[in-house]
CSV table of C-alpha atoms in Angstrom, one decimal:
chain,number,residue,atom,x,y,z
X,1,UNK,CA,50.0,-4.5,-30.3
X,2,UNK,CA,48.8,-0.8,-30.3
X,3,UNK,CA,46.4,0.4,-27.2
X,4,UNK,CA,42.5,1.0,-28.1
X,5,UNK,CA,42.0,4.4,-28.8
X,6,UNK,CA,40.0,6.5,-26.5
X,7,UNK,CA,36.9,7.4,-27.3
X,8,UNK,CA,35.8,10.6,-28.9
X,9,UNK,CA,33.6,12.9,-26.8
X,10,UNK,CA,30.4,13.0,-28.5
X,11,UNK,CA,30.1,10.1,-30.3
X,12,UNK,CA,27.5,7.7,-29.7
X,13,UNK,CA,28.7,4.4,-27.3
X,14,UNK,CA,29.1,0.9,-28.8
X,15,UNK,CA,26.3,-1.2,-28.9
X,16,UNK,CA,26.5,-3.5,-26.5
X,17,UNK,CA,27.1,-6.8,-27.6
X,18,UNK,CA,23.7,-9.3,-27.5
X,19,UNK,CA,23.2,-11.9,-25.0
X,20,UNK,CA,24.1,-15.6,-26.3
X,21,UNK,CA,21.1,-17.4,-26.6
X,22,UNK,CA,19.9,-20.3,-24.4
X,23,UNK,CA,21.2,-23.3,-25.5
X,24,UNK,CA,18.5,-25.8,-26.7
X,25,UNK,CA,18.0,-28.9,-24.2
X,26,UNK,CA,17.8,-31.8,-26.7
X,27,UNK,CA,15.0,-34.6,-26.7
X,28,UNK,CA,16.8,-37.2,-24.9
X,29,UNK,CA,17.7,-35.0,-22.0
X,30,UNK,CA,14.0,-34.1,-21.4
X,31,UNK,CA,12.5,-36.9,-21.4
X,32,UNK,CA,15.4,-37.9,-18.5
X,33,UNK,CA,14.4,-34.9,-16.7
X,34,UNK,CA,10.8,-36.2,-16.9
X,35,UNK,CA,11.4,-39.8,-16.1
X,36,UNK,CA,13.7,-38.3,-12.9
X,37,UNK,CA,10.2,-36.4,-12.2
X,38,UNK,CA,7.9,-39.1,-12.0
X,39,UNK,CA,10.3,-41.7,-10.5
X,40,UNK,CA,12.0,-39.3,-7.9
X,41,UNK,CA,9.1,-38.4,-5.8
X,42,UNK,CA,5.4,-38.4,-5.5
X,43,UNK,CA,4.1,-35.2,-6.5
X,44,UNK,CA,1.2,-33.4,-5.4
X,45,UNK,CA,1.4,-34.4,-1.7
X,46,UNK,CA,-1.1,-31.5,-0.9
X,47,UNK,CA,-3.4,-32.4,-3.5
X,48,UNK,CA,-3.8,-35.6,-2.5
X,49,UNK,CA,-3.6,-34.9,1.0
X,50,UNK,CA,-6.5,-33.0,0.9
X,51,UNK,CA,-8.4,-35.6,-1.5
X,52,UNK,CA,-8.2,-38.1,1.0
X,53,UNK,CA,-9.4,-36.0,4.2
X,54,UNK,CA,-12.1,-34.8,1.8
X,55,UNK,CA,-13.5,-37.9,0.7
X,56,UNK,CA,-12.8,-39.9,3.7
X,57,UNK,CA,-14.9,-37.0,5.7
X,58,UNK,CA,-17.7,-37.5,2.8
X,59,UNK,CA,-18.1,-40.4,3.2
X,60,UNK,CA,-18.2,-40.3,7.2
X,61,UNK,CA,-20.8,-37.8,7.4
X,62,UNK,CA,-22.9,-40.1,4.5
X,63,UNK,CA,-22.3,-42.7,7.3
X,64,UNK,CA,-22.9,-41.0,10.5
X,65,UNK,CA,-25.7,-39.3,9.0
X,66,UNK,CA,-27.6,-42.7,7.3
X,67,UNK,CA,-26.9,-44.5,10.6
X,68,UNK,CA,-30.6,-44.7,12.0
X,69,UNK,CA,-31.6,-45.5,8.7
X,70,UNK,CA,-28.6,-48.4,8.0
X,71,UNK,CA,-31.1,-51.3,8.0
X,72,UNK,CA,-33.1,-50.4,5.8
X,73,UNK,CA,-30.8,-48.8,3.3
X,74,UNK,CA,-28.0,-51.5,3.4
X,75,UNK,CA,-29.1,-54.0,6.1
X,76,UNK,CA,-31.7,-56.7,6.6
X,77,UNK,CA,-34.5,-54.7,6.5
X,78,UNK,CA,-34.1,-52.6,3.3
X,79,UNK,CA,-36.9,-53.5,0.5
X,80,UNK,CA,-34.0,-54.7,-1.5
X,81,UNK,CA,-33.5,-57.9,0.1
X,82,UNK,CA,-30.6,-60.4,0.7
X,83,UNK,CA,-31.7,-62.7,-2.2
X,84,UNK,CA,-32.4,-60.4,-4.4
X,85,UNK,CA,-28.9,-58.8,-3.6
X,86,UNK,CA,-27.4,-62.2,-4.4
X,87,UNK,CA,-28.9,-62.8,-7.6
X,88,UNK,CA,-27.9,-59.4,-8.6
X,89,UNK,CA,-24.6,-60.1,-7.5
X,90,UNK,CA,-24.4,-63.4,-9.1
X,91,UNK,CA,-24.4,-61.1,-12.5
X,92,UNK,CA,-22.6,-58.3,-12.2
X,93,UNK,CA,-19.8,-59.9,-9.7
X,94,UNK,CA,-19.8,-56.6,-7.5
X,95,UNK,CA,-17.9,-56.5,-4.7
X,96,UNK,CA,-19.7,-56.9,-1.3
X,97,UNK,CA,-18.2,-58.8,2.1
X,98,UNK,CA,-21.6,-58.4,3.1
X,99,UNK,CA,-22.4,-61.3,0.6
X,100,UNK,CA,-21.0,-63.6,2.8
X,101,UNK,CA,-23.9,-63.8,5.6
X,102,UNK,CA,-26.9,-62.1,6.3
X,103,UNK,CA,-26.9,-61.8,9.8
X,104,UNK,CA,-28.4,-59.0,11.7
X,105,UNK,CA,-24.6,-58.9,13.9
X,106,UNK,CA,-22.4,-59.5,9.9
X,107,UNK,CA,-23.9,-56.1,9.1
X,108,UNK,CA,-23.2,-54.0,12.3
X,109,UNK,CA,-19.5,-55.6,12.2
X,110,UNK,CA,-19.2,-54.4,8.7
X,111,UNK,CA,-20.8,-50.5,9.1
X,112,UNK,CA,-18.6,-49.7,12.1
X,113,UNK,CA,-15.5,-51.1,10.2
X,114,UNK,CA,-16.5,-48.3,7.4
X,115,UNK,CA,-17.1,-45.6,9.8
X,116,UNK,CA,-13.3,-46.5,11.4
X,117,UNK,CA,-11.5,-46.6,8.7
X,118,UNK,CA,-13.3,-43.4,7.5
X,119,UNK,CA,-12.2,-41.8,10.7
X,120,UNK,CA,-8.3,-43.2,10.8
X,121,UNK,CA,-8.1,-42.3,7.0
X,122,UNK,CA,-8.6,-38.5,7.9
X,123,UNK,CA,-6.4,-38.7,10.7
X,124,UNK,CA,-4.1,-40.1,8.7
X,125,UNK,CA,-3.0,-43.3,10.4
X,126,UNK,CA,-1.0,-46.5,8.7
X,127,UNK,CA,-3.1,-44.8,5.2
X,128,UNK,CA,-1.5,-47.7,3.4
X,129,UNK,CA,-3.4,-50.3,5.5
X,130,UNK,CA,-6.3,-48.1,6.4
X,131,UNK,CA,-7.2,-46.9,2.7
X,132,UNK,CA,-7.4,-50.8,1.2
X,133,UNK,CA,-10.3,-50.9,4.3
X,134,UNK,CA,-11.8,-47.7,3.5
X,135,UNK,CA,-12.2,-49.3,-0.1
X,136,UNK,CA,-13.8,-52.3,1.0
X,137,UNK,CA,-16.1,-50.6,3.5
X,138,UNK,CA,-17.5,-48.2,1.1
X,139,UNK,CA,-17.9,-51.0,-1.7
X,140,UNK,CA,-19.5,-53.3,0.3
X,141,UNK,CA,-22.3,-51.1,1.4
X,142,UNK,CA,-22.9,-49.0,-2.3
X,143,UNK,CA,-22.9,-52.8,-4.0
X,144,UNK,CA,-25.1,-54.3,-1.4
X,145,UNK,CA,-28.2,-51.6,-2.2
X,146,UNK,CA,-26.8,-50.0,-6.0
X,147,UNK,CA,-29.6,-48.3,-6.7
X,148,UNK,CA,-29.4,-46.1,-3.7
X,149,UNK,CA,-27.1,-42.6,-4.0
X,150,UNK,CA,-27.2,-39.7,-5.8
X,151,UNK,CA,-23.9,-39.6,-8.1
X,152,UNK,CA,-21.5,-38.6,-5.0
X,153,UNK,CA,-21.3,-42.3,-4.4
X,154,UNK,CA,-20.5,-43.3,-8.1
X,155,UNK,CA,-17.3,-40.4,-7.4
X,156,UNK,CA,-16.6,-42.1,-3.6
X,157,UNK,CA,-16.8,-45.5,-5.2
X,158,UNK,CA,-13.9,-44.6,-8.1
X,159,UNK,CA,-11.7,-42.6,-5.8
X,160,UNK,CA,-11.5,-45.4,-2.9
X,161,UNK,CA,-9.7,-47.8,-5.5
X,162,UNK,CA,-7.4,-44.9,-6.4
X,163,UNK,CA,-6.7,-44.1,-2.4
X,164,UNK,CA,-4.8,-47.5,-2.7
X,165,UNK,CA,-2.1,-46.9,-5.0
X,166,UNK,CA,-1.9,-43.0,-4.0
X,167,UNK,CA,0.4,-41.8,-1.5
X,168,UNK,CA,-2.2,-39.5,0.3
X,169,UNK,CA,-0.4,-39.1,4.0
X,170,UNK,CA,2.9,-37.7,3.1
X,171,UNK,CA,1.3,-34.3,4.6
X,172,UNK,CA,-1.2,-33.6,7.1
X,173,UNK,CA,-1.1,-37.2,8.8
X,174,UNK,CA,-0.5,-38.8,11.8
X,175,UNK,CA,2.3,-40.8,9.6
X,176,UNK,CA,4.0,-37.8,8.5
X,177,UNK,CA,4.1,-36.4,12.3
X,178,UNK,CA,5.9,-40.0,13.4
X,179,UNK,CA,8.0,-40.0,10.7
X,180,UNK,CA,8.8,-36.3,11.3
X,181,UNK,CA,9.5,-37.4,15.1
X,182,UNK,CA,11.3,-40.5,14.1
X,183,UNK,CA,13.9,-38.0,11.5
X,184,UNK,CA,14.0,-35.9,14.6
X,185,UNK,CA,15.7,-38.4,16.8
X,186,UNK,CA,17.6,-39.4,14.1
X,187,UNK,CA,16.5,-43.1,14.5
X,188,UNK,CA,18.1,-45.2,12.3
X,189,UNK,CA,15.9,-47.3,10.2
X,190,UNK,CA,14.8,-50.6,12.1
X,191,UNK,CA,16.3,-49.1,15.1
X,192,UNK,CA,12.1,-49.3,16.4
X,193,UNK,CA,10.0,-51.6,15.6
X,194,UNK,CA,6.4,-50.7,15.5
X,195,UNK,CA,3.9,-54.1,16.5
X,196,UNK,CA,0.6,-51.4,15.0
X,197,UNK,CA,1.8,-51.8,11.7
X,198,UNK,CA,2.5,-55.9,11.8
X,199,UNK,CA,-0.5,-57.0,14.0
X,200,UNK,CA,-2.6,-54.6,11.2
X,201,UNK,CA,-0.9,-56.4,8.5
X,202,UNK,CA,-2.0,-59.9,10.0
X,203,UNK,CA,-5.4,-59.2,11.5
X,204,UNK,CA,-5.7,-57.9,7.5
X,205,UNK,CA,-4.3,-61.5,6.1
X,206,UNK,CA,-6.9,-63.3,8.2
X,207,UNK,CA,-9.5,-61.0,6.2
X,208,UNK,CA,-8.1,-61.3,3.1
X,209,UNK,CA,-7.9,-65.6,3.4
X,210,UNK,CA,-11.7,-65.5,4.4
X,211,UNK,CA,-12.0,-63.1,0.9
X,212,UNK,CA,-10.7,-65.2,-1.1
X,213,UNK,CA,-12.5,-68.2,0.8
X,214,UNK,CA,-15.8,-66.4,-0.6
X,215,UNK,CA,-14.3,-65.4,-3.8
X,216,UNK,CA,-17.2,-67.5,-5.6
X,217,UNK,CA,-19.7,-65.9,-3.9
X,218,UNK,CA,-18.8,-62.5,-4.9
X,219,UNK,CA,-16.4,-60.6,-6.6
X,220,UNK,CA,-14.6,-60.0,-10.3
X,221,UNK,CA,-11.0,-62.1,-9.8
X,222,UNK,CA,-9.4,-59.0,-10.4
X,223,UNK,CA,-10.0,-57.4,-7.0
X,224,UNK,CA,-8.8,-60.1,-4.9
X,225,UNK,CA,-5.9,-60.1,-7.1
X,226,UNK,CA,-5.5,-56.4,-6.1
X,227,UNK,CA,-5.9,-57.2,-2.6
X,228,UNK,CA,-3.3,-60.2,-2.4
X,229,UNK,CA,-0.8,-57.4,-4.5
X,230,UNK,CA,-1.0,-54.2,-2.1
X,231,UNK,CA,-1.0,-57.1,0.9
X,232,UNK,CA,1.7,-58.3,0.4
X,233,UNK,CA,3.3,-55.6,-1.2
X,234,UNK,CA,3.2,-53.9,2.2
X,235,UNK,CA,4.7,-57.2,3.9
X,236,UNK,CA,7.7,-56.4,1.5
X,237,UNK,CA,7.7,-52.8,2.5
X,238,UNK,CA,7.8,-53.2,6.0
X,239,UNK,CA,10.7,-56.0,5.8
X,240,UNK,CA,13.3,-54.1,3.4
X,241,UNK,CA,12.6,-50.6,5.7
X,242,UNK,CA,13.8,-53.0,8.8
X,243,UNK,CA,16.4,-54.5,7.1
X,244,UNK,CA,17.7,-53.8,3.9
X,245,UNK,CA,17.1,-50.0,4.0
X,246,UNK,CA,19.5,-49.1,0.8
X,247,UNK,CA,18.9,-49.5,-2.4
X,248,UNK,CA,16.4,-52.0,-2.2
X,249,UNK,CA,14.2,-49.1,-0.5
X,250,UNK,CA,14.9,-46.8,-3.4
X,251,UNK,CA,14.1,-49.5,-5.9
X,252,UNK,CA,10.2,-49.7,-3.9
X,253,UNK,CA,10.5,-46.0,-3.2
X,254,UNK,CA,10.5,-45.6,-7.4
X,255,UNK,CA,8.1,-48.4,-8.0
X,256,UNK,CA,5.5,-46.5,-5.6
X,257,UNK,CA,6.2,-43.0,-7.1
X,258,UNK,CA,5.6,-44.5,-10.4
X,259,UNK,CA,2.0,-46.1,-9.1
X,260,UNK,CA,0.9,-42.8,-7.1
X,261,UNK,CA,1.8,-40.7,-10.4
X,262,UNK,CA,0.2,-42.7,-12.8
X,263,UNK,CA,-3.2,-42.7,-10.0
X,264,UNK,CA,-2.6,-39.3,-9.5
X,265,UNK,CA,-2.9,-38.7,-13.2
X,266,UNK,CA,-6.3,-40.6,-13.8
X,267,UNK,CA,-7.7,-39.3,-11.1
X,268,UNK,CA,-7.0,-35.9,-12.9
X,269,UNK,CA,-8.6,-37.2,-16.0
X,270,UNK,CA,-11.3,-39.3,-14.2
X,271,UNK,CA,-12.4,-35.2,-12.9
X,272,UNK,CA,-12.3,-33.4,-16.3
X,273,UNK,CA,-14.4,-36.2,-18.0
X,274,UNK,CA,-16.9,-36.1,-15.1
X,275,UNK,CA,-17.3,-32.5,-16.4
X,276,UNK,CA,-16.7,-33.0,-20.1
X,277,UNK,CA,-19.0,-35.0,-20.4
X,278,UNK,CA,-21.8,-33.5,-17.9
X,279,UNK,CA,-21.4,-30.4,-20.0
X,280,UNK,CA,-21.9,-31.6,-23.3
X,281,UNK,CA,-24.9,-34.1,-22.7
X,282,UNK,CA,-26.2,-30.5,-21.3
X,283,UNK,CA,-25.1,-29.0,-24.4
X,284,UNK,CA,-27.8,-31.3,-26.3
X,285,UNK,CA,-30.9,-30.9,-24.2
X,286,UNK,CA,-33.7,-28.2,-25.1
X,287,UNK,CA,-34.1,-27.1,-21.6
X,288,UNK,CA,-30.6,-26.1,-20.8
X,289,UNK,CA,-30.6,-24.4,-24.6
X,290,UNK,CA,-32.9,-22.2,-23.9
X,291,UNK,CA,-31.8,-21.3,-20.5
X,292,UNK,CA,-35.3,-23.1,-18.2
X,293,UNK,CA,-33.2,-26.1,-16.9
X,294,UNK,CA,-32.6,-25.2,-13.6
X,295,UNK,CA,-36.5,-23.5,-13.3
X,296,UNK,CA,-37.7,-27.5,-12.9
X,297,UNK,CA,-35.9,-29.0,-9.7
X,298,UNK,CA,-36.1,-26.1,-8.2
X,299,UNK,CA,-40.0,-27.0,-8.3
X,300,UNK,CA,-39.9,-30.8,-7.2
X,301,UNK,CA,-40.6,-31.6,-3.9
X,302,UNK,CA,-37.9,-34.1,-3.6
X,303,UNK,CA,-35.2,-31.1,-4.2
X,304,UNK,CA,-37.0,-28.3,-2.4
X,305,UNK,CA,-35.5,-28.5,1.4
X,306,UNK,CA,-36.1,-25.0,1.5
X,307,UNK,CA,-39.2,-24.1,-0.4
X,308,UNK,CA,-39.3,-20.4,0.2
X,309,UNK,CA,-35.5,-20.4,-1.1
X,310,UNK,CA,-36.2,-22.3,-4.0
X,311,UNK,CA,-39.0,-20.0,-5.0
X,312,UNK,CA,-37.4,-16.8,-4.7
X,313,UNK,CA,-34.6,-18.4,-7.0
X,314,UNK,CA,-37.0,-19.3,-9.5
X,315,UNK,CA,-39.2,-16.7,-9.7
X,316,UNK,CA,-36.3,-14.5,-11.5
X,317,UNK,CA,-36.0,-16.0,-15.0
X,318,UNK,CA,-32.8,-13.8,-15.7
X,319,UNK,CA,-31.1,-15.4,-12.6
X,320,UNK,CA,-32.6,-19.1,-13.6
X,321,UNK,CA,-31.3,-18.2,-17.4
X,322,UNK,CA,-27.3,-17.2,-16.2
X,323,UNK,CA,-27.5,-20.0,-14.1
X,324,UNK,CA,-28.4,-22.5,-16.3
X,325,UNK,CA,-26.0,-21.3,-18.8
X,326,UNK,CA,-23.5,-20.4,-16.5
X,327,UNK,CA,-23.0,-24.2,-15.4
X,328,UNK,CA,-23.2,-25.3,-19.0
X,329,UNK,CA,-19.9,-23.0,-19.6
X,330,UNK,CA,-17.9,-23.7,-16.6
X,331,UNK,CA,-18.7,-27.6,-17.5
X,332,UNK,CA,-17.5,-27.3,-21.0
X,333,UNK,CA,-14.2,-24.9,-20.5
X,334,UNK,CA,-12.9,-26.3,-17.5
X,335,UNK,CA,-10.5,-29.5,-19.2
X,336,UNK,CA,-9.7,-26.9,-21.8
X,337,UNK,CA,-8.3,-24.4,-19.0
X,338,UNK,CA,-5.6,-26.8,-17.3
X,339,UNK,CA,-2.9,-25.0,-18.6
X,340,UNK,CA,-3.8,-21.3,-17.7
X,341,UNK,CA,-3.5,-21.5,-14.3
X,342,UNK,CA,-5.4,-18.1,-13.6
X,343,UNK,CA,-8.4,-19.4,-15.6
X,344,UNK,CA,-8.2,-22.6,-13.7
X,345,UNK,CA,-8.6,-21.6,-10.5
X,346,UNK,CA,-11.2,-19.3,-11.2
X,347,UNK,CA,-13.4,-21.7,-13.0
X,348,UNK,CA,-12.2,-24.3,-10.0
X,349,UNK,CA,-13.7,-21.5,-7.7
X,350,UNK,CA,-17.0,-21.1,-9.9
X,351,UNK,CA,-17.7,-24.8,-9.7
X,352,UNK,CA,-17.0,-25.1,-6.1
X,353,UNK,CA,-19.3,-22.4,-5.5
X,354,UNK,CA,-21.7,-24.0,-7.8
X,355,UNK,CA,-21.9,-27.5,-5.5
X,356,UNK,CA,-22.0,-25.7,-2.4
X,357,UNK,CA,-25.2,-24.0,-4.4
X,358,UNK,CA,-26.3,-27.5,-4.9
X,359,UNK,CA,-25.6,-28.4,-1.3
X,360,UNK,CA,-28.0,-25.8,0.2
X,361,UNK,CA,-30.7,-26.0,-2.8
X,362,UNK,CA,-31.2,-29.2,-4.0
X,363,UNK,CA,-30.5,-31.1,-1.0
X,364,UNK,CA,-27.8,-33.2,-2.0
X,365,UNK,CA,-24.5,-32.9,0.3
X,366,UNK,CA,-23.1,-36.4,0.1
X,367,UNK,CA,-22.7,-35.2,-3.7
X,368,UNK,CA,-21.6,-31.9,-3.4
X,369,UNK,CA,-18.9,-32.8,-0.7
X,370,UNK,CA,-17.4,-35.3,-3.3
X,371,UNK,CA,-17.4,-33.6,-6.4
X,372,UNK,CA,-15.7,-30.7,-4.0
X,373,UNK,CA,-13.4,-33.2,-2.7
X,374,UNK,CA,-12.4,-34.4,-6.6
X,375,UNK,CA,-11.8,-30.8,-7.1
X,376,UNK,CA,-9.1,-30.3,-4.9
X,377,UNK,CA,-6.8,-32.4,-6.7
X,378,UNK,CA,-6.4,-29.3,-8.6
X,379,UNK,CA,-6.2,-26.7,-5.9
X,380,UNK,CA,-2.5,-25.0,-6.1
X,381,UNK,CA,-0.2,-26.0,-4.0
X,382,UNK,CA,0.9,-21.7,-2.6
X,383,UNK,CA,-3.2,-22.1,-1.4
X,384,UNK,CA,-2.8,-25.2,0.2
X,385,UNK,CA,0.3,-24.4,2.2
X,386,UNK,CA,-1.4,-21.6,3.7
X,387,UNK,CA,-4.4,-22.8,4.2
X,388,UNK,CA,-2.3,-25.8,6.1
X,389,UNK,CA,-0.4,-22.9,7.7
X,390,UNK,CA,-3.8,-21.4,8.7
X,391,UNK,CA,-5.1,-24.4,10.0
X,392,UNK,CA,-2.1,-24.9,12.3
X,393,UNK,CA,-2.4,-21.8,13.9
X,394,UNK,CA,-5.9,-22.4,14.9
X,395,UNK,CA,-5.3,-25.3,16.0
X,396,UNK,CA,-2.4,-24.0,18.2
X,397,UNK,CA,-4.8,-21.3,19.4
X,398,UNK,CA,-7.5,-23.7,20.3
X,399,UNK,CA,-5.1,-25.8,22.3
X,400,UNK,CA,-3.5,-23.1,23.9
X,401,UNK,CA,-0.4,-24.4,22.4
X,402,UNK,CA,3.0,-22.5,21.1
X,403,UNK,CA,2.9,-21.2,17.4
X,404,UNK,CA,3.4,-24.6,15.3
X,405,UNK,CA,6.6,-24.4,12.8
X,406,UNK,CA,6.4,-22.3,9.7
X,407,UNK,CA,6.3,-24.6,6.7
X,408,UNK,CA,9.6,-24.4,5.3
X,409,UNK,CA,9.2,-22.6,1.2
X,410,UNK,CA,8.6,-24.7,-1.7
X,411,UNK,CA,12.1,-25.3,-3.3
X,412,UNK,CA,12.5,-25.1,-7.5
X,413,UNK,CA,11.5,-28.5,-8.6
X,414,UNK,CA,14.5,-28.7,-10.5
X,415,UNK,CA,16.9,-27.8,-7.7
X,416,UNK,CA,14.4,-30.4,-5.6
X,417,UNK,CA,14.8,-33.5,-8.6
X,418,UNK,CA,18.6,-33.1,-8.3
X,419,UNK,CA,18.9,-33.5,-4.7
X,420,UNK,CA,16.4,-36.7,-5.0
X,421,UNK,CA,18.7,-38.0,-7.6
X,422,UNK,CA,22.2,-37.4,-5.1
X,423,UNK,CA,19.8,-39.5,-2.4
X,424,UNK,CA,17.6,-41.7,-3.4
X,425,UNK,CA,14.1,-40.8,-3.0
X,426,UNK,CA,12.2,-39.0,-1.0
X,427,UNK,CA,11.4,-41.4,2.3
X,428,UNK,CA,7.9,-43.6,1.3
X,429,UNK,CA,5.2,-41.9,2.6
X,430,UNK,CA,6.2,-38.6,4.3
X,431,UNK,CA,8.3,-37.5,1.1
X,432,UNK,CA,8.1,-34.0,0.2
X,433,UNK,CA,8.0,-32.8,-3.3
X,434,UNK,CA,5.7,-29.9,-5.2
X,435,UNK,CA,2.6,-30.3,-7.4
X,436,UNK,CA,3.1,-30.1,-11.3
X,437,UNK,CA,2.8,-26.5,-12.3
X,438,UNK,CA,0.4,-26.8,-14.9
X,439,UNK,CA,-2.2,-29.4,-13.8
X,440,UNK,CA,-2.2,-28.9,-10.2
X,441,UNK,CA,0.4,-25.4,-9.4
């Protein structure tokens, strides 16, 4: 075979030849990379790491700051009395332990049991445990007295069932610094055991057999049902970590993935029809039409804690008008924006903004805090490593301690879903893993 000729000086080079295209991933093999996604790890471990320091401090500071008032709001002495509680109860089948007695000494046992578990669910410790008593603290007291709250407890009410079946202390908890400690000394599993964890799962039992004791007395069948599941759910946990730490783990390791994704996901939804729907009832009202809405509570007493504010906002009817509109639109787009991410987070910021307005204005923290709190689920997960990162180094500073580790950079999730399909999971509740990109990135 002859040489190629060499080429002529002057004439124009060869085209380069086109790149091959990318070859088309079939149906099938999606849908395997998605169920590898969603079985493989939990995602969002910031996001709901910071959902559950935000609503658990909610609902601490609702606590702390109602406590001179607890008698009358929840307690013996409100004007909504224990029999009238009961007959109430009797109909709607709410959930209350404080149902079972009305003792002066029932009630007390009952508050400080919420305010503990508010406090150990922001720390972080044994969430599992901690987060099924966060959820029957704050249910007890909002179904004792339901005609109390402002709308942040309807939000605090809906999220505490979801803290159950979400894996909210693989970051920023006391349980991912021991298992971090634990990994560190390379400790095999069961080489420890840990009586905080056991004695918390019995003293729990005991609770849970003098719940369904009083299951007539208050309560749907379905909770208790829940309760006896995610008891002794976490009995089974405990017992194949100690023991049978193969694939028995991964098997519960996929099971609670599955659970916290699913949560994870309502939780999204349960946040963009709180605002769907908020904006469109808007939508249909005169007053928020024609741009007056917000001229009205800004006039009441009861939403005036600083009158000379509130005046000087509502004496400019241009400011009242973008306002009023201004919500309406932010209300209406945001579900629509989910998939833009720079037109999420600035409408994420906007509505932020606009509770910490309600906050200060209107008087109404307890709300504000959790409809902030719901928010975050959708914060990106590049802000919420460096604000962790942040955090640290104050912290560090404060304590006069050496600079805390650099978090280590977020991994492709697809390089990240391979290695979690080579071993098995990604640990229980200190996993790793990266927010979806289009939801929550």
């Amino acid at each position: 075979m002859s040489a190629p000729l060499p080429p002529v000086a002057g004439a124009p080079a060869p085209a380069a030849a086109p790149a091959p295209a990318p070859a088309r991933v079939s149906l099938d093999r999606r849908l395997a990379r998605a169920a590898q996604a969603v079985t493989s790890r939990a995602l969002g471990p910031y996001q709901t790491a910071i959902v559950r320091i935000g609503f658990s401090l909610t609902w601490l500071f609702f606590l702390v700051r109602e406590y001179p008032h607890r008698h009358q709001m929840y307690g013996p002495d409100g004007p909504w009395s224990f029999d009238m509680a009961r007959r109430l109860i009797a109909d709607n089948r709410s959930f209350t332990v404080l149902m079972w007695s009305d003792g002066r000494l029932w009630f007390e046992v009952v508050y400080a049991l919420a305010v503990l578990s508010a406090v150990l669910l922001l720390l972080g410790w044994h969430t599992r445990a901690v987060s099924v008593v966060f959820m029957v603290g704050a249910l007890s007291l909002q179904n004792r007295s339901v005609f109390l709250g402002d709308g942040g407890d309807n939000v605090v009410h809906l999220v505490a069932l979801y803290l159950t079946l979400i894996r909210c202390g693989q970051v920023w908890s006391l349980d991912a610094r021991r298992a971090a400690r634990k990994a560190a000394r390379c400790e095999a599993p069961g080489a420890r055991v840990e009586l905080a964890g056991p004695v918390l799962w019995v003293v729990l039992g005991g609770f849970l057999v003098a719940a369904t004791w009083f299951s007539p007395v208050t309560g749907e069948w379905w909770i208790h049902v829940l309760l006896w599941v995610l008891w002794l759910g976490q009995g089974l946990w405990w017992l194949v970590e100690q023991y049978a730490p193969g694939e028995p783990r991964v098997l519960l390791d996929v099971l609670a993935n599955l659970a916290h994704n699913a949560t994870l996901l309502v939780l999204m939804a349960e946040v963009c029809l709180i605002y769907a729907t908020a904006g469109w009832y808007k939508i249909q009202g005169s007053r928020w039409q024609d741009g007056t809405a917000l001229f009205y509570p800004l006039h009441l007493d009861y939403f005036t804690p600083w009158p000379a504010l509130s005046e000087l906002l509502a004496s400019s009817g241009i400011m009242v008008m973008l306002l009023s509109y201004g919500t309406v639109i932010v209300q209406v787009a945001f579900p629509f924006t989910l998939f833009k991410r720079k037109v999420k987070n600035v409408l994420l910021v906007a509505m932020m903004l606009e509770h910490a307005g309600i906050a200060v204005l209107l008087g109404l923290p307890a709300f504000s805090l959790a409809m902030i709190a719901a928010d975050s689920v959708f914060l990106p997960t590049v802000f919420l490593v460096w604000l962790g990162g942040r955090a640290a180094r104050g912290r560090d500073r404060l304590l006069r301690r050496g600079p805390a580790a650099e978090v280590p950079p977020q991994r492709p999730a697809r390089e990240e879903a391979g290695e979690k399909a080579d071993g098995g999971g990604d640990g229980g509740e200190t996993g790793g893993g990266t927010a979806p990109r289009t939801l929550v990135g």
